[in-house]
PDB file of C-alpha atoms and ligand atoms in Angstrom:
ATOM      1  CA  MET A 207     -92.217  56.427 -14.618  1.00  0.00           C
ATOM      2  CA  GLU A 208     -90.526  53.128 -14.301  1.00  0.00           C
ATOM      3  CA  ILE A 209     -86.808  52.815 -14.784  1.00  0.00           C
ATOM      4  CA  TRP A 210     -86.150  50.337 -17.560  1.00  0.00           C
ATOM      5  CA  ILE A 211     -82.912  48.962 -16.168  1.00  0.00           C
ATOM      6  CA  GLU A 212     -84.872  47.742 -13.130  1.00  0.00           C
ATOM      7  CA  LYS A 213     -88.024  46.803 -14.995  1.00  0.00           C
ATOM      8  CA  HIS A 214     -86.093  44.660 -17.492  1.00  0.00           C
ATOM      9  CA  ARG A 215     -83.496  43.188 -15.171  1.00  0.00           C
ATOM     10  CA  PRO A 216     -83.384  39.455 -15.964  1.00  0.00           C
ATOM     11  CA  LYS A 217     -84.803  37.124 -13.324  1.00  0.00           C
ATOM     12  CA  ARG A 218     -83.117  33.958 -14.473  1.00  0.00           C
ATOM     13  CA  VAL A 219     -79.496  33.220 -15.189  1.00  0.00           C
ATOM     14  CA  GLU A 220     -80.401  31.964 -18.655  1.00  0.00           C
ATOM     15  CA  ASP A 221     -81.803  35.396 -19.538  1.00  0.00           C
ATOM     16  CA  ILE A 222     -78.551  37.221 -18.784  1.00  0.00           C
ATOM     17  CA  ALA A 223     -77.097  38.743 -21.960  1.00  0.00           C
ATOM     18  CA  GLY A 224     -73.609  37.659 -23.005  1.00  0.00           C
ATOM     19  CA  GLN A 225     -71.373  36.402 -20.158  1.00  0.00           C
ATOM     20  CA  GLN A 226     -71.469  32.848 -21.515  1.00  0.00           C
ATOM     21  CA  GLU A 227     -68.534  31.669 -19.404  1.00  0.00           C
ATOM     22  CA  ALA A 228     -69.856  33.152 -16.179  1.00  0.00           C
ATOM     23  CA  THR A 229     -73.386  31.871 -16.659  1.00  0.00           C
ATOM     24  CA  ARG A 230     -72.157  28.377 -17.509  1.00  0.00           C
ATOM     25  CA  ILE A 231     -70.534  28.184 -14.073  1.00  0.00           C
ATOM     26  CA  LEU A 232     -73.588  29.665 -12.374  1.00  0.00           C
ATOM     27  CA  ARG A 233     -75.890  27.156 -14.041  1.00  0.00           C
ATOM     28  CA  GLY A 234     -73.638  24.432 -12.652  1.00  0.00           C
ATOM     29  CA  PHE A 235     -74.191  25.745  -9.124  1.00  0.00           C
ATOM     30  CA  ILE A 236     -77.932  25.916  -9.661  1.00  0.00           C
ATOM     31  CA  SER A 237     -78.189  22.366 -10.911  1.00  0.00           C
ATOM     32  CA  SER A 238     -76.017  21.010  -8.079  1.00  0.00           C
ATOM     33  CA  GLY A 239     -77.754  23.109  -5.410  1.00  0.00           C
ATOM     34  CA  GLU A 240     -74.367  23.988  -3.931  1.00  0.00           C
ATOM     35  CA  MET A 241     -72.042  26.922  -4.338  1.00  0.00           C
ATOM     36  CA  PRO A 242     -68.788  28.190  -2.845  1.00  0.00           C
ATOM     37  CA  HIS A 243     -68.044  31.800  -1.902  1.00  0.00           C
ATOM     38  CA  LEU A 244     -67.725  33.808  -5.113  1.00  0.00           C
ATOM     39  CA  ILE A 245     -65.960  36.873  -6.465  1.00  0.00           C
ATOM     40  CA  PHE A 246     -67.645  38.614  -9.403  1.00  0.00           C
ATOM     41  CA  ALA A 247     -65.121  40.826 -11.165  1.00  0.00           C
ATOM     42  CA  GLY A 248     -65.786  43.037 -14.145  1.00  0.00           C
ATOM     43  CA  PRO A 249     -66.622  46.507 -15.480  1.00  0.00           C
ATOM     44  CA  PRO A 250     -69.792  48.439 -14.544  1.00  0.00           C
ATOM     45  CA  GLY A 251     -73.223  47.619 -15.961  1.00  0.00           C
ATOM     46  CA  VAL A 252     -72.483  44.137 -17.293  1.00  0.00           C
ATOM     47  CA  GLY A 253     -74.612  41.980 -15.007  1.00  0.00           C
ATOM     48  CA  LYS A 254     -72.777  41.310 -11.733  1.00  0.00           C
ATOM     49  CA  THR A 255     -75.550  42.426  -9.387  1.00  0.00           C
ATOM     50  CA  THR A 256     -78.096  40.948 -11.781  1.00  0.00           C
ATOM     51  CA  ALA A 257     -76.337  37.578 -11.724  1.00  0.00           C
ATOM     52  CA  ALA A 258     -76.185  37.596  -7.910  1.00  0.00           C
ATOM     53  CA  ILE A 259     -79.925  38.245  -7.699  1.00  0.00           C
ATOM     54  CA  CYS A 260     -80.736  35.589 -10.331  1.00  0.00           C
ATOM     55  CA  LEU A 261     -78.564  33.124  -8.454  1.00  0.00           C
ATOM     56  CA  ALA A 262     -80.347  33.911  -5.188  1.00  0.00           C
ATOM     57  CA  MET A 263     -83.770  33.566  -6.801  1.00  0.00           C
ATOM     58  CA  GLU A 264     -82.934  30.262  -8.432  1.00  0.00           C
ATOM     59  CA  MET A 265     -80.965  28.709  -5.583  1.00  0.00           C
ATOM     60  CA  ILE A 266     -83.098  29.881  -2.676  1.00  0.00           C
ATOM     61  CA  GLY A 267     -86.475  30.061  -4.379  1.00  0.00           C
ATOM     62  CA  GLU A 268     -89.598  31.823  -3.233  1.00  0.00           C
ATOM     63  CA  ASN A 269     -88.368  33.445  -0.008  1.00  0.00           C
ATOM     64  CA  TRP A 270     -85.084  34.548  -1.533  1.00  0.00           C
ATOM     65  CA  ARG A 271     -85.494  38.116  -0.309  1.00  0.00           C
ATOM     66  CA  ASP A 272     -85.340  36.969   3.319  1.00  0.00           C
ATOM     67  CA  HIS A 273     -82.135  35.093   2.614  1.00  0.00           C
ATOM     68  CA  PHE A 274     -80.307  37.635   0.509  1.00  0.00           C
ATOM     69  CA  LEU A 275     -78.454  40.591   2.000  1.00  0.00           C
ATOM     70  CA  GLU A 276     -77.002  43.250  -0.280  1.00  0.00           C
ATOM     71  CA  LEU A 277     -74.392  45.517   1.245  1.00  0.00           C
ATOM     72  CA  ASN A 278     -72.280  48.216  -0.273  1.00  0.00           C
ATOM     73  CA  ALA A 279     -68.738  48.275   0.982  1.00  0.00           C
ATOM     74  CA  SER A 280     -67.990  51.763  -0.210  1.00  0.00           C
ATOM     75  CA  ASN A 281     -70.575  53.668   1.772  1.00  0.00           C
ATOM     76  CA  ASP A 282     -69.383  55.473   4.835  1.00  0.00           C
ATOM     77  CA  ARG A 283     -70.963  53.360   7.519  1.00  0.00           C
ATOM     78  CA  GLY A 284     -67.642  51.741   8.259  1.00  0.00           C
ATOM     79  CA  ILE A 285     -66.572  48.148   8.365  1.00  0.00           C
ATOM     80  CA  SER A 286     -67.587  47.607  11.991  1.00  0.00           C
ATOM     81  CA  ILE A 287     -71.234  48.305  11.141  1.00  0.00           C
ATOM     82  CA  ILE A 288     -71.007  46.183   8.006  1.00  0.00           C
ATOM     83  CA  ARG A 289     -69.631  43.349  10.098  1.00  0.00           C
ATOM     84  CA  GLU A 290     -72.440  43.737  12.616  1.00  0.00           C
ATOM     85  CA  ASP A 291     -74.994  43.591   9.775  1.00  0.00           C
ATOM     86  CA  ILE A 292     -73.315  40.505   8.402  1.00  0.00           C
ATOM     87  CA  LYS A 293     -73.220  38.804  11.806  1.00  0.00           C
ATOM     88  CA  ASP A 294     -76.854  39.577  12.576  1.00  0.00           C
ATOM     89  CA  PHE A 295     -77.919  38.241   9.214  1.00  0.00           C
ATOM     90  CA  ALA A 296     -75.648  35.211   9.302  1.00  0.00           C
ATOM     91  CA  ARG A 297     -76.400  34.204  12.888  1.00  0.00           C
ATOM     92  CA  THR A 298     -80.072  33.489  12.427  1.00  0.00           C
ATOM     93  CA  GLN A 299     -80.489  29.940  11.244  1.00  0.00           C
ATOM     94  CA  SER A 300     -81.749  29.290   7.751  1.00  0.00           C
ATOM     95  CA  ILE A 301     -85.374  28.237   7.841  1.00  0.00           C
ATOM     96  CA  THR A 302     -84.837  25.180   5.728  1.00  0.00           C
ATOM     97  CA  GLU A 303     -82.128  22.770   6.746  1.00  0.00           C
ATOM     98  CA  GLY A 304     -79.330  22.535   4.229  1.00  0.00           C
ATOM     99  CA  LYS A 305     -80.222  25.844   2.616  1.00  0.00           C
ATOM    100  CA  PHE A 306     -77.950  28.826   2.818  1.00  0.00           C
ATOM    101  CA  LYS A 307     -78.187  32.588   2.686  1.00  0.00           C
ATOM    102  CA  ILE A 308     -76.302  34.825   0.335  1.00  0.00           C
ATOM    103  CA  ILE A 309     -74.496  38.009   1.307  1.00  0.00           C
ATOM    104  CA  PHE A 310     -73.729  40.160  -1.720  1.00  0.00           C
ATOM    105  CA  LEU A 311     -71.011  42.666  -0.938  1.00  0.00           C
ATOM    106  CA  ASP A 312     -70.854  45.269  -3.669  1.00  0.00           C
ATOM    107  CA  GLU A 313     -67.658  47.235  -4.340  1.00  0.00           C
ATOM    108  CA  ALA A 314     -65.741  44.868  -2.119  1.00  0.00           C
ATOM    109  CA  ASP A 315     -62.469  46.170  -3.566  1.00  0.00           C
ATOM    110  CA  GLU A 316     -63.233  49.468  -1.796  1.00  0.00           C
ATOM    111  CA  LEU A 317     -62.765  47.780   1.574  1.00  0.00           C
ATOM    112  CA  THR A 318     -59.350  48.325   3.120  1.00  0.00           C
ATOM    113  CA  PRO A 319     -57.132  45.234   3.266  1.00  0.00           C
ATOM    114  CA  GLU A 320     -57.601  45.227   7.063  1.00  0.00           C
ATOM    115  CA  ALA A 321     -61.368  45.240   6.688  1.00  0.00           C
ATOM    116  CA  GLN A 322     -61.158  42.436   4.146  1.00  0.00           C
ATOM    117  CA  ALA A 323     -58.917  40.451   6.463  1.00  0.00           C
ATOM    118  CA  ALA A 324     -61.521  40.806   9.188  1.00  0.00           C
ATOM    119  CA  LEU A 325     -64.026  39.015   6.958  1.00  0.00           C
ATOM    120  CA  ARG A 326     -61.920  35.875   6.652  1.00  0.00           C
ATOM    121  CA  ARG A 327     -63.101  34.413   9.911  1.00  0.00           C
ATOM    122  CA  THR A 328     -66.701  35.403   9.321  1.00  0.00           C
ATOM    123  CA  MET A 329     -66.619  33.535   6.018  1.00  0.00           C
ATOM    124  CA  GLU A 330     -65.382  30.397   7.715  1.00  0.00           C
ATOM    125  CA  VAL A 331     -67.484  30.585  10.855  1.00  0.00           C
ATOM    126  CA  TYR A 332     -70.734  30.948   8.944  1.00  0.00           C
ATOM    127  CA  PHE A 333     -69.917  28.787   5.940  1.00  0.00           C
ATOM    128  CA  LYS A 334     -72.509  26.265   7.040  1.00  0.00           C
ATOM    129  CA  ASN A 335     -75.368  28.581   6.141  1.00  0.00           C
ATOM    130  CA  VAL A 336     -73.902  31.654   4.421  1.00  0.00           C
ATOM    131  CA  ARG A 337     -72.204  32.215   1.069  1.00  0.00           C
ATOM    132  CA  PHE A 338     -70.525  35.469   0.186  1.00  0.00           C
ATOM    133  CA  ILE A 339     -70.494  37.017  -3.247  1.00  0.00           C
ATOM    134  CA  PHE A 340     -67.953  39.819  -3.504  1.00  0.00           C
ATOM    135  CA  SER A 341     -68.450  42.164  -6.420  1.00  0.00           C
ATOM    136  CA  CYS A 342     -65.637  44.338  -7.712  1.00  0.00           C
ATOM    137  CA  ASN A 343     -64.216  45.927 -10.849  1.00  0.00           C
ATOM    138  CA  TYR A 344     -60.798  44.356 -10.449  1.00  0.00           C
ATOM    139  CA  SER A 345     -60.094  41.157  -8.601  1.00  0.00           C
ATOM    140  CA  THR A 346     -56.662  42.566  -7.708  1.00  0.00           C
ATOM    141  CA  GLY A 347     -58.465  44.765  -5.183  1.00  0.00           C
ATOM    142  CA  ILE A 348     -59.367  41.658  -3.193  1.00  0.00           C
ATOM    143  CA  ILE A 349     -56.705  40.383  -0.791  1.00  0.00           C
ATOM    144  CA  PRO A 350     -55.215  36.957  -1.594  1.00  0.00           C
ATOM    145  CA  PRO A 351     -56.621  35.232   1.533  1.00  0.00           C
ATOM    146  CA  LEU A 352     -60.164  36.117   0.411  1.00  0.00           C
ATOM    147  CA  GLN A 353     -59.377  35.140  -3.168  1.00  0.00           C
ATOM    148  CA  SER A 354     -58.238  31.735  -2.023  1.00  0.00           C
ATOM    149  CA  ARG A 355     -61.489  31.212  -0.124  1.00  0.00           C
ATOM    150  CA  ALA A 356     -63.656  32.064  -3.124  1.00  0.00           C
ATOM    151  CA  VAL A 357     -64.084  31.150  -6.771  1.00  0.00           C
ATOM    152  CA  LEU A 358     -63.396  34.021  -9.173  1.00  0.00           C
ATOM    153  CA  ILE A 359     -65.966  34.593 -11.909  1.00  0.00           C
ATOM    154  CA  ARG A 360     -65.101  37.131 -14.560  1.00  0.00           C
ATOM    155  CA  PHE A 361     -67.698  39.350 -16.192  1.00  0.00           C
ATOM    156  CA  LYS A 362     -66.811  41.017 -19.464  1.00  0.00           C
ATOM    157  CA  LYS A 363     -67.987  43.997 -21.437  1.00  0.00           C
ATOM    158  CA  ILE A 364     -71.086  43.066 -23.413  1.00  0.00           C
ATOM    159  CA  GLU A 365     -70.184  42.373 -27.028  1.00  0.00           C
ATOM    160  CA  ASP A 366     -71.899  44.388 -29.725  1.00  0.00           C
ATOM    161  CA  SER A 367     -74.084  41.565 -31.007  1.00  0.00           C
ATOM    162  CA  ASP A 368     -75.280  40.632 -27.483  1.00  0.00           C
ATOM    163  CA  MET A 369     -75.795  44.305 -26.689  1.00  0.00           C
ATOM    164  CA  LYS A 370     -77.994  44.807 -29.747  1.00  0.00           C
ATOM    165  CA  LYS A 371     -79.962  41.660 -29.063  1.00  0.00           C
ATOM    166  CA  ALA A 372     -80.630  42.777 -25.481  1.00  0.00           C
ATOM    167  CA  LEU A 373     -81.561  46.311 -26.560  1.00  0.00           C
ATOM    168  CA  LYS A 374     -83.890  44.897 -29.176  1.00  0.00           C
ATOM    169  CA  GLY A 375     -85.574  42.749 -26.558  1.00  0.00           C
ATOM    170  CA  VAL A 376     -86.230  45.758 -24.335  1.00  0.00           C
ATOM    171  CA  SER A 377     -87.443  47.894 -27.271  1.00  0.00           C
ATOM    172  CA  GLU A 378     -89.907  45.213 -28.300  1.00  0.00           C
ATOM    173  CA  LYS A 379     -91.321  44.945 -24.804  1.00  0.00           C
ATOM    174  CA  GLU A 380     -91.627  48.728 -24.664  1.00  0.00           C
ATOM    175  CA  ASN A 381     -93.127  48.991 -28.151  1.00  0.00           C
ATOM    176  CA  LEU A 382     -90.341  51.277 -29.200  1.00  0.00           C
ATOM    177  CA  LYS A 383     -89.366  51.182 -32.852  1.00  0.00           C
ATOM    178  CA  LEU A 384     -85.933  52.523 -33.752  1.00  0.00           C
ATOM    179  CA  SER A 385     -84.005  52.254 -37.003  1.00  0.00           C
ATOM    180  CA  ASP A 386     -80.956  50.003 -37.269  1.00  0.00           C
ATOM    181  CA  ASP A 387     -78.521  52.906 -37.436  1.00  0.00           C
ATOM    182  CA  ILE A 388     -79.905  54.300 -34.194  1.00  0.00           C
ATOM    183  CA  MET A 389     -79.564  50.897 -32.536  1.00  0.00           C
ATOM    184  CA  ASP A 390     -75.978  50.724 -33.832  1.00  0.00           C
ATOM    185  CA  ALA A 391     -75.293  54.172 -32.413  1.00  0.00           C
ATOM    186  CA  ILE A 392     -76.695  53.186 -29.011  1.00  0.00           C
ATOM    187  CA  ALA A 393     -74.534  50.076 -28.912  1.00  0.00           C
ATOM    188  CA  GLU A 394     -71.507  52.107 -29.954  1.00  0.00           C
ATOM    189  CA  ASN A 395     -72.096  54.730 -27.259  1.00  0.00           C
ATOM    190  CA  ALA A 396     -72.831  52.184 -24.558  1.00  0.00           C
ATOM    191  CA  GLU A 397     -69.254  50.876 -24.841  1.00  0.00           C
ATOM    192  CA  GLY A 398     -70.083  47.405 -23.592  1.00  0.00           C
ATOM    193  CA  ASP A 399     -72.093  48.678 -20.618  1.00  0.00           C
ATOM    194  CA  LEU A 400     -75.662  47.371 -20.914  1.00  0.00           C
ATOM    195  CA  ARG A 401     -76.926  49.618 -18.129  1.00  0.00           C
ATOM    196  CA  LYS A 402     -75.729  52.571 -20.173  1.00  0.00           C
ATOM    197  CA  GLY A 403     -77.296  51.078 -23.317  1.00  0.00           C
ATOM    198  CA  ILE A 404     -80.725  50.573 -21.731  1.00  0.00           C
ATOM    199  CA  ASN A 405     -80.617  54.023 -20.139  1.00  0.00           C
ATOM    200  CA  LEU A 406     -79.837  55.551 -23.535  1.00  0.00           C
ATOM    201  CA  LEU A 407     -82.710  53.611 -25.039  1.00  0.00           C
ATOM    202  CA  GLN A 408     -85.119  54.910 -22.401  1.00  0.00           C
ATOM    203  CA  SER A 409     -83.925  58.506 -22.821  1.00  0.00           C
ATOM    204  CA  LEU A 410     -84.447  58.222 -26.576  1.00  0.00           C
ATOM    205  CA  SER A 411     -87.971  56.938 -26.072  1.00  0.00           C
ATOM    206  CA  TYR A 412     -88.910  60.456 -24.921  1.00  0.00           C
ATOM    207  CA  VAL A 413     -87.442  62.080 -28.021  1.00  0.00           C
ATOM    208  CA  GLU A 414     -89.748  62.659 -30.946  1.00  0.00           C
ATOM    209  CA  LYS A 415     -88.323  61.154 -34.166  1.00  0.00           C
ATOM    210  CA  PRO A 416     -84.878  60.561 -32.700  1.00  0.00           C
ATOM    211  CA  THR A 417     -81.769  60.652 -34.904  1.00  0.00           C
ATOM    212  CA  VAL A 418     -78.274  59.205 -34.627  1.00  0.00           C
ATOM    213  CA  ARG A 419     -77.124  62.648 -33.579  1.00  0.00           C
ATOM    214  CA  ASP A 420     -79.542  62.584 -30.631  1.00  0.00           C
ATOM    215  CA  VAL A 421     -77.949  59.363 -29.446  1.00  0.00           C
ATOM    216  CA  TYR A 422     -74.500  60.957 -29.383  1.00  0.00           C
ATOM    217  CA  GLU A 423     -75.826  64.091 -27.771  1.00  0.00           C
ATOM    218  CA  ILE A 424     -77.639  62.267 -24.978  1.00  0.00           C
ATOM    219  CA  ALA A 425     -74.560  60.119 -24.403  1.00  0.00           C
ATOM    220  CA  GLY A 426     -72.416  63.256 -24.318  1.00  0.00           C
ATOM    221  CA  ASN A 427     -70.186  62.011 -27.125  1.00  0.00           C
ATOM    222  CA  VAL A 428     -69.052  63.750 -30.301  1.00  0.00           C
ATOM    223  CA  GLU A 429     -70.407  62.152 -33.430  1.00  0.00           C
ATOM    224  CA  GLU A 430     -67.814  60.364 -35.494  1.00  0.00           C
ATOM    225  CA  LYS A 431     -68.573  62.284 -38.654  1.00  0.00           C
ATOM    226  CA  ASP A 432     -67.579  65.496 -36.863  1.00  0.00           C
ATOM    227  CA  ILE A 433     -64.305  63.989 -35.721  1.00  0.00           C
ATOM    228  CA  ILE A 434     -63.264  62.465 -39.057  1.00  0.00           C
ATOM    229  CA  PRO A 435     -62.379  65.775 -40.791  1.00  0.00           C
ATOM    230  CA  LEU A 436     -60.535  66.993 -37.710  1.00  0.00           C
ATOM    231  CA  LEU A 437     -58.399  63.894 -37.532  1.00  0.00           C
ATOM    232  CA  SER A 438     -57.769  63.594 -41.257  1.00  0.00           C
ATOM    233  CA  ASN A 439     -56.692  67.230 -41.545  1.00  0.00           C
ATOM    234  CA  ALA A 440     -54.316  66.775 -38.640  1.00  0.00           C
ATOM    235  CA  ARG A 441     -52.895  63.640 -40.222  1.00  0.00           C
ATOM    236  CA  HIS A 442     -52.257  65.417 -43.489  1.00  0.00           C
ATOM    237  CA  GLY A 443     -50.482  68.265 -41.782  1.00  0.00           C
ATOM    238  CA  ASN A 444     -53.309  70.763 -42.219  1.00  0.00           C
ATOM    239  CA  PHE A 445     -53.084  71.863 -38.625  1.00  0.00           C
ATOM    240  CA  GLU A 446     -54.780  75.188 -39.156  1.00  0.00           C
ATOM    241  CA  GLU A 447     -57.856  73.572 -40.636  1.00  0.00           C
ATOM    242  CA  ALA A 448     -57.801  70.869 -37.949  1.00  0.00           C
ATOM    243  CA  SER A 449     -57.701  73.431 -35.182  1.00  0.00           C
ATOM    244  CA  ARG A 450     -60.424  75.496 -36.840  1.00  0.00           C
ATOM    245  CA  ILE A 451     -62.678  72.417 -36.788  1.00  0.00           C
ATOM    246  CA  GLY A 452     -61.674  71.724 -33.201  1.00  0.00           C
ATOM    247  CA  MET A 453     -62.507  75.276 -32.145  1.00  0.00           C
ATOM    248  CA  SER A 454     -65.841  75.088 -33.890  1.00  0.00           C
ATOM    249  CA  LEU A 455     -66.711  71.895 -32.022  1.00  0.00           C
ATOM    250  CA  LEU A 456     -65.771  73.635 -28.783  1.00  0.00           C
ATOM    251  CA  ILE A 457     -67.461  76.958 -29.366  1.00  0.00           C
ATOM    252  CA  ASP A 458     -70.305  76.352 -31.819  1.00  0.00           C
ATOM    253  CA  SER A 459     -71.287  72.847 -30.752  1.00  0.00           C
ATOM    254  CA  GLY A 460     -70.454  73.243 -27.078  1.00  0.00           C
ATOM    255  CA  TYR A 461     -68.391  70.088 -26.637  1.00  0.00           C
ATOM    256  CA  SER A 462     -65.647  70.015 -24.011  1.00  0.00           C
ATOM    257  CA  ALA A 463     -62.019  69.482 -24.992  1.00  0.00           C
ATOM    258  CA  LEU A 464     -62.176  66.128 -23.262  1.00  0.00           C
ATOM    259  CA  ASP A 465     -65.228  65.091 -25.332  1.00  0.00           C
ATOM    260  CA  ILE A 466     -63.255  65.865 -28.504  1.00  0.00           C
ATOM    261  CA  ILE A 467     -60.186  63.927 -27.396  1.00  0.00           C
ATOM    262  CA  LYS A 468     -62.371  61.001 -26.373  1.00  0.00           C
ATOM    263  CA  GLY A 469     -64.024  61.162 -29.794  1.00  0.00           C
ATOM    264  CA  MET A 470     -60.639  61.049 -31.544  1.00  0.00           C
ATOM    265  CA  HIS A 471     -59.560  58.188 -29.364  1.00  0.00           C
ATOM    266  CA  SER A 472     -62.624  56.056 -30.059  1.00  0.00           C
ATOM    267  CA  LEU A 473     -62.375  56.753 -33.782  1.00  0.00           C
ATOM    268  CA  MET A 474     -58.740  55.622 -33.822  1.00  0.00           C
ATOM    269  CA  VAL A 475     -59.624  52.488 -31.886  1.00  0.00           C
ATOM    270  CA  ARG A 476     -62.403  51.750 -34.371  1.00  0.00           C
ATOM    271  CA  GLU A 477     -60.082  52.235 -37.336  1.00  0.00           C
ATOM    272  CA  GLN A 478     -57.588  49.818 -35.826  1.00  0.00           C
ATOM    273  CA  LYS A 479     -60.291  47.213 -35.312  1.00  0.00           C
ATOM    274  CA  GLN A 480     -61.409  47.554 -38.929  1.00  0.00           C
ATOM    275  CA  ASP A 481     -57.868  47.095 -40.280  1.00  0.00           C
TER     276      ASP A 481
HETATM  277  N1  ATP B   8     -75.609  40.797 -18.819  1.00  0.00           N
HETATM  278  C1  ATP B   8     -76.774  41.452 -18.680  1.00  0.00           C
HETATM  279  N2  ATP B   8     -77.927  40.896 -19.112  1.00  0.00           N
HETATM  280  C2  ATP B   8     -79.093  41.549 -19.004  1.00  0.00           C
HETATM  281  N3  ATP B   8     -79.227  42.788 -18.475  1.00  0.00           N
HETATM  282  C3  ATP B   8     -78.118  43.396 -18.016  1.00  0.00           C
HETATM  283  C4  ATP B   8     -76.838  42.759 -18.089  1.00  0.00           C
HETATM  284  N4  ATP B   8     -75.925  43.599 -17.584  1.00  0.00           N
HETATM  285  C5  ATP B   8     -76.578  44.698 -17.210  1.00  0.00           C
HETATM  286  N5  ATP B   8     -77.897  44.595 -17.474  1.00  0.00           N
HETATM  287  C6  ATP B   8     -78.908  45.636 -17.259  1.00  0.00           C
HETATM  288  O1  ATP B   8     -78.271  46.735 -16.626  1.00  0.00           O
HETATM  289  C7  ATP B   8     -78.712  46.885 -15.279  1.00  0.00           C
HETATM  290  C8  ATP B   8     -77.506  47.034 -14.379  1.00  0.00           C
HETATM  291  O2  ATP B   8     -76.764  45.832 -14.353  1.00  0.00           O
HETATM  292  P1  ATP B   8     -76.048  45.291 -13.030  1.00  0.00           P
HETATM  293  O3  ATP B   8     -76.617  46.001 -11.847  1.00  0.00           O
HETATM  294  O4  ATP B   8     -76.120  43.826 -13.028  1.00  0.00           O
HETATM  295  O5  ATP B   8     -74.573  45.797 -13.310  1.00  0.00           O
HETATM  296  P2  ATP B   8     -73.239  45.518 -12.466  1.00  0.00           P
HETATM  297  O6  ATP B   8     -72.354  44.664 -13.294  1.00  0.00           O
HETATM  298  O7  ATP B   8     -73.603  45.052 -11.117  1.00  0.00           O
HETATM  299  O8  ATP B   8     -72.622  46.997 -12.428  1.00  0.00           O
HETATM  300  P3  ATP B   8     -71.823  47.779 -11.248  1.00  0.00           P
HETATM  301  O9  ATP B   8     -70.405  47.307 -11.304  1.00  0.00           O
HETATM  302  O10 ATP B   8     -71.940  49.207 -11.650  1.00  0.00           O
HETATM  303  O11 ATP B   8     -72.514  47.472  -9.961  1.00  0.00           O
HETATM  304  C9  ATP B   8     -79.550  45.671 -14.986  1.00  0.00           C
HETATM  305  O12 ATP B   8     -80.642  46.006 -14.154  1.00  0.00           O
HETATM  306  C10 ATP B   8     -80.032  45.218 -16.348  1.00  0.00           C
HETATM  307  O13 ATP B   8     -81.180  45.939 -16.714  1.00  0.00           O
HETATM  308 MG1   MG B   9     -73.645  46.043  -9.277  1.00  0.00          MG
END
């Protein structure tokens, strides 16, 4: 079984869903053949690693794998080993003159400020043939001296319309036919995270005649139509009825209290947006 998120990971910057601002900057680098050190900041599953790989493929070309090093800052190998890896990789000359290598450091905001500070010199010493891309959820986790040495590129949650377009693309390639309300439910449950969306899609592909309810169940969320009566009773002061519904969701349907609160929260957010 192939995992769809890997199978359908875009290979070119222009195929990245959403992220118009980020990809506009990246296309600029590709057409100029030059790029500075970069910081990719944004929530999970929105294309940061994907964009780094696309950039490497398009800037470096055929042998990109030999010139691209992906490291995860949050594993327990320690910064000294990470720095050794970086030095070993950076030290060897690029095969083609004028070309550079890319070091992609995932979860860079997990590095301690001291560890980040230790990278400053490495970035400068090897600038001739190495560019860093730091990936993080929040750019505030990156110390100012690194921020000033890099260009910040923000990645955003994938908007609903882009999410649906991307999900449709994957479904078509996989010959999976789902009704519009199921696609809507997937987009809703993915909450702007395309990795989550594609994973939901793949899980549903194993379900015979899937329903909207299946989408919520696989995502571990309470369906809105179960939350609506709970919330409306509570709002009208019918607390007994509201708590009866709540208890039934807990006991009969097996949701956790947190699932129910999350369901109420997302319903309220949706109502606000519709107003
Ligand atoms: N903008 C996007 N366009 C196309 N596919 C995407 C996009 N974002 C995510 N995906 C899909 O989701 C998968 C995971 O995305 P990616 O690894 O780029 O996320 P990330 O932003 O690096 O997340 P994390 O912060 O968790 O590392 C990709 O392999 C791809 O299938
Ligand atoms: Mg990533």
